[in-house]
mmCIF file of C-alpha atoms in Angstrom:
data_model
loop_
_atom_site.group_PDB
_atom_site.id
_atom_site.type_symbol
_atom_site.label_atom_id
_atom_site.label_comp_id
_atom_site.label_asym_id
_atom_site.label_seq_id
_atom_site.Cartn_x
_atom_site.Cartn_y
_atom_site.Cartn_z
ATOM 1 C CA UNK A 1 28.009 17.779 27.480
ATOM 2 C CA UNK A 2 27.847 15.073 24.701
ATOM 3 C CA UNK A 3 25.358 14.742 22.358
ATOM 4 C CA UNK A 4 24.837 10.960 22.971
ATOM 5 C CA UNK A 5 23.118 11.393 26.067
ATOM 6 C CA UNK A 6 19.806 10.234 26.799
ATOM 7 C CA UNK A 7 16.691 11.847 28.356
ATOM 8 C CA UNK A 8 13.457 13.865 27.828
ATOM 9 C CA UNK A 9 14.528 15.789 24.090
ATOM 10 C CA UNK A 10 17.729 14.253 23.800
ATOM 11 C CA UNK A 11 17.136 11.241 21.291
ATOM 12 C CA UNK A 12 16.747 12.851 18.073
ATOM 13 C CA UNK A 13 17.208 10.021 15.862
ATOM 14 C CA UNK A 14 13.842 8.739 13.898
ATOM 15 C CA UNK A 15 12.293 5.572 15.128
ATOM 16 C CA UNK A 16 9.086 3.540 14.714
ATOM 17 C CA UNK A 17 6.547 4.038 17.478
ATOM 18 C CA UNK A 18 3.811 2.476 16.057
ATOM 19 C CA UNK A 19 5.426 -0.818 14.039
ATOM 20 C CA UNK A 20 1.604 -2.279 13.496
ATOM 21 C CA UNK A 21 1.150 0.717 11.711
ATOM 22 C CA UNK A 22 3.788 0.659 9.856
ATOM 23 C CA UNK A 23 2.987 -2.958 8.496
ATOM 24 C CA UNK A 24 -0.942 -1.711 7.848
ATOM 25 C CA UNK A 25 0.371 1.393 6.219
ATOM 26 C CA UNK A 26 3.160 -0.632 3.859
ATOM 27 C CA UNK A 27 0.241 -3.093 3.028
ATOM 28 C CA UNK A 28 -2.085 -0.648 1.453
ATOM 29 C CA UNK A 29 0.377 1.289 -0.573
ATOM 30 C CA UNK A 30 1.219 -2.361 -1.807
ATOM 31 C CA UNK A 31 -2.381 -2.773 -2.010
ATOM 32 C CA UNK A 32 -2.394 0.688 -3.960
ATOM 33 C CA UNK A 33 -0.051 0.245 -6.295
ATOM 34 C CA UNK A 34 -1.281 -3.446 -7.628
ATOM 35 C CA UNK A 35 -4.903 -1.801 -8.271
ATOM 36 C CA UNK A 36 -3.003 1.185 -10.034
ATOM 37 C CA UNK A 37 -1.110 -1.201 -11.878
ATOM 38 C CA UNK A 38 -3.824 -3.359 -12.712
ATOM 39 C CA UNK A 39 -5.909 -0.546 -13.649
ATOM 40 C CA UNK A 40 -3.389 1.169 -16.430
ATOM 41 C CA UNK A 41 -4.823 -0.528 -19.436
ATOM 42 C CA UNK A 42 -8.592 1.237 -18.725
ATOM 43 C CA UNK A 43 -8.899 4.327 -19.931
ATOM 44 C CA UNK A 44 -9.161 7.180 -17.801
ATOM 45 C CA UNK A 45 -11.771 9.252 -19.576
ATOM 46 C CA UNK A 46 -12.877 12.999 -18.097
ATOM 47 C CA UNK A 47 -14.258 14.300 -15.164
ATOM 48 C CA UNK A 48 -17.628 14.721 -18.277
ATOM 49 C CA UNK A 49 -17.325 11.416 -19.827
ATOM 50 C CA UNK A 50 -15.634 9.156 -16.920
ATOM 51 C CA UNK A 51 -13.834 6.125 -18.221
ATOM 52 C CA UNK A 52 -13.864 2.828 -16.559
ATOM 53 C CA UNK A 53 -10.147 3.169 -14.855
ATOM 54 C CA UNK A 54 -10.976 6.349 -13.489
ATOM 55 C CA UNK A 55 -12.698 5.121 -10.031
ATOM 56 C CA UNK A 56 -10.305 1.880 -9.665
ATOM 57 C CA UNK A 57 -7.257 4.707 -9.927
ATOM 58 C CA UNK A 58 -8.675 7.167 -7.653
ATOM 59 C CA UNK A 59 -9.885 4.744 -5.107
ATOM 60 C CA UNK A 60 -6.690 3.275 -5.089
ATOM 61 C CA UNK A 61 -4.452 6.417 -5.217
ATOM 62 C CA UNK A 62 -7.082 7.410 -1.852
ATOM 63 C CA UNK A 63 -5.870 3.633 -0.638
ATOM 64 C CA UNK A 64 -2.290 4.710 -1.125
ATOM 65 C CA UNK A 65 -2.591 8.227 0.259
ATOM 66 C CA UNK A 66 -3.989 6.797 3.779
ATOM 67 C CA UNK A 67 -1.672 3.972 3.784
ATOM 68 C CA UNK A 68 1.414 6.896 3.292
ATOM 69 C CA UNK A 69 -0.303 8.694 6.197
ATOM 70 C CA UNK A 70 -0.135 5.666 8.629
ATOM 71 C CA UNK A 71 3.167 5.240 8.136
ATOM 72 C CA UNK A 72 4.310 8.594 8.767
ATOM 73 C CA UNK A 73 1.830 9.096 11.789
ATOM 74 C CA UNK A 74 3.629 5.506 12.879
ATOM 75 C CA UNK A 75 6.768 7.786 13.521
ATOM 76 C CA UNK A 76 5.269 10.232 15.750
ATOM 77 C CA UNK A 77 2.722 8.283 17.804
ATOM 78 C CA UNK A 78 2.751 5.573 19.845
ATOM 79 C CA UNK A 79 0.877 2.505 18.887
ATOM 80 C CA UNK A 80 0.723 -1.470 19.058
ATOM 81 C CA UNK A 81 3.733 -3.936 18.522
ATOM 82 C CA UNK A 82 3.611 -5.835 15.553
ATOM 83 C CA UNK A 83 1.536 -9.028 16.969
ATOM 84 C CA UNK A 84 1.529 -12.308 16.042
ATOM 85 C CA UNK A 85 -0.685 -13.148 12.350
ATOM 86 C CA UNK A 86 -3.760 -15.398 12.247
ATOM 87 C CA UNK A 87 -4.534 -17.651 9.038
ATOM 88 C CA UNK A 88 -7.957 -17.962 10.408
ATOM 89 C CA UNK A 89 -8.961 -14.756 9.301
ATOM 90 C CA UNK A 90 -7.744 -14.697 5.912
ATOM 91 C CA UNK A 91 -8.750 -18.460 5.159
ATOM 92 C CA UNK A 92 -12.376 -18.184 6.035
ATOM 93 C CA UNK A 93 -12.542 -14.609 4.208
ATOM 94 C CA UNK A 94 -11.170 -15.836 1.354
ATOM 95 C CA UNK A 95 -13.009 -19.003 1.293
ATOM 96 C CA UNK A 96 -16.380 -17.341 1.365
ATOM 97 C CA UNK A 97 -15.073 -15.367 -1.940
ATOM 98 C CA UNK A 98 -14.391 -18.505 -3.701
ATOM 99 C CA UNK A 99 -17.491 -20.423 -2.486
ATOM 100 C CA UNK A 100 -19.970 -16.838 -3.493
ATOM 101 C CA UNK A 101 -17.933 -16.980 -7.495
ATOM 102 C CA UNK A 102 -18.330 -20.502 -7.275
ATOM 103 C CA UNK A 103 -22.136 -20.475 -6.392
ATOM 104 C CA UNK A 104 -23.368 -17.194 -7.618
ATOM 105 C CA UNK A 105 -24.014 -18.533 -11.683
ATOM 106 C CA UNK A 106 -25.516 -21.807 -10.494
ATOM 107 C CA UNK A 107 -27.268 -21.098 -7.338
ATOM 108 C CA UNK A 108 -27.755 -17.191 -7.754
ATOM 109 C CA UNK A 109 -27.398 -14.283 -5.095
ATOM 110 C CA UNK A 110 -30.792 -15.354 -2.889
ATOM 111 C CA UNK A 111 -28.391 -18.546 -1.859
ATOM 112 C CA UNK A 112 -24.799 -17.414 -2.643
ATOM 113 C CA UNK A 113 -24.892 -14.285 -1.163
ATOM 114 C CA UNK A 114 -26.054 -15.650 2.469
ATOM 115 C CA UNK A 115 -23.546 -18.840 1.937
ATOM 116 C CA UNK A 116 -20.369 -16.536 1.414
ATOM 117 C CA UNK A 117 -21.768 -14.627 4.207
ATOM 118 C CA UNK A 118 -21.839 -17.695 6.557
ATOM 119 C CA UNK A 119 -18.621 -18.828 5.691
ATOM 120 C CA UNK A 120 -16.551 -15.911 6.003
ATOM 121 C CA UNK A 121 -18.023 -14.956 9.628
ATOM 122 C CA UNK A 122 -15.844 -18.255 10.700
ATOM 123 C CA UNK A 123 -12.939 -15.922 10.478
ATOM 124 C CA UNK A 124 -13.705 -14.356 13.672
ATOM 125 C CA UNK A 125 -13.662 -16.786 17.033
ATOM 126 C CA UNK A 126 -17.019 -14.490 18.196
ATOM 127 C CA UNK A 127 -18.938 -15.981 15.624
ATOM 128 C CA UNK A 128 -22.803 -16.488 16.679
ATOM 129 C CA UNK A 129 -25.227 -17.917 14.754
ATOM 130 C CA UNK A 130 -28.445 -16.131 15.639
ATOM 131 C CA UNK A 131 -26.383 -12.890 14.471
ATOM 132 C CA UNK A 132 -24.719 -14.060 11.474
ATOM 133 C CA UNK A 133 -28.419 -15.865 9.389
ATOM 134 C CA UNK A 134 -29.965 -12.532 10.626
ATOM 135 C CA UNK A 135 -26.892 -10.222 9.243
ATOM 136 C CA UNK A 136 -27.098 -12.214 5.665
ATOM 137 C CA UNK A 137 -30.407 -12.265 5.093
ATOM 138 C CA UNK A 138 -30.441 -8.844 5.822
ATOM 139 C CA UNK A 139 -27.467 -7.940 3.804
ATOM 140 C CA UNK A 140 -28.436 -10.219 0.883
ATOM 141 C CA UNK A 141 -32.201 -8.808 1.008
ATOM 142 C CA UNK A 142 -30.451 -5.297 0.242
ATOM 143 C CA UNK A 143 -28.454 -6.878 -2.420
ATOM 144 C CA UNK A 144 -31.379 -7.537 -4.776
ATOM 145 C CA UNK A 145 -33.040 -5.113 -4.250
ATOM 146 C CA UNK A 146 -29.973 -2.839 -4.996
ATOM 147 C CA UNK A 147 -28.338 -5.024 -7.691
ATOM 148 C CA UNK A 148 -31.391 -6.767 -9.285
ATOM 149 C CA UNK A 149 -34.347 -4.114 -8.688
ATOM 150 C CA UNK A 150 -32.814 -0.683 -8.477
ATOM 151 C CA UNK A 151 -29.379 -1.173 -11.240
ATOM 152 C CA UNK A 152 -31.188 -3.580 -13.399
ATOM 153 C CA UNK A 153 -28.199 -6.002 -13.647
ATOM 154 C CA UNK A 154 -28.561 -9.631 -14.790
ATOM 155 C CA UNK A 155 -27.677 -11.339 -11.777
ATOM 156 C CA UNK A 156 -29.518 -14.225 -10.800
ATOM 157 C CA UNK A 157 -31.363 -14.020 -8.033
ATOM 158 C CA UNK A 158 -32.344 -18.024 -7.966
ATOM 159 C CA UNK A 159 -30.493 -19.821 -10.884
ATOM 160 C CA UNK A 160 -31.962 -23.271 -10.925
ATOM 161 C CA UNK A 161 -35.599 -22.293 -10.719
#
């Protein structure tokens, strides 16, 4: 009997099962690392006197540890092809980043928050308008009162009044 024959058992060598997950898994550790490496100039601090780079490092070291895990798992179960990427997605995400830093010093968080809102739910073709005013007010209504009311920041909740 040869060892190159094929059946149930019989192909021992390792091979992707899962290549979406793969991609997703290689992404975060990328994503990982660039937070780690961003974050190596904060100091650390203790667990009784936490510094400011010790939640970017351990949120990104939890980033890296799940992205590690997906790509092993990717290896023993079967998943998704890699399918084809969208721009639309990333575009109208982004955008509504740009457009909320763009807005949020002139305009303040009552009209920035809801905008970036609005904008980024373009990046999905199930979009519905009813859904997405009710979702940002909502969202930016918890926003104040979380940012503005309960932390105290300075944000500004209407800028030109």
């Amino acid at each position: 009997m040869s060892t190159t024959e094929k059946g149930p058992g019989r192909d021992r060598g390792l091979r992707a099962r899962s290549p979406q997950d793969i991609a997703a898994g290689l992404f975060l550790v990328l994503v990982a690392g660039f937070a780690i490496w961003q974050s190596t100039e904060l100091p650390m601090g203790t667990l009784r006197a936490m510094g400011p780079g010790m939640l970017p490092r351990a949120l990104a070291v939890l980033v890296g540890v799940a992205g590690i895990v997906l790509v092993v798992t990717s290896f023993f179960e079967d998943g998704e092809k890699l399918s084809r990427w969208h721009l639309r997605g990333p575009i109208f995400i982004l955008g509504g980043v740009v457009v909320f830093a763009l807005t949020i010093r002139t305009l303040g968080l009552a009209f920035a928050g809801p905008l970036a809102m609005i904008i980024g739910s373009f990046a999905s073709e199930e979009m519905r308008w009813k859904e997405t005013i009710i979702f940002a007010a909502g969202m930016t209504a918890f926003c104040i009162l979380l940012f503005k009311v309960a932390l105290g920041l300075p944000i500004p909740v209407v800028a030109f009044m």
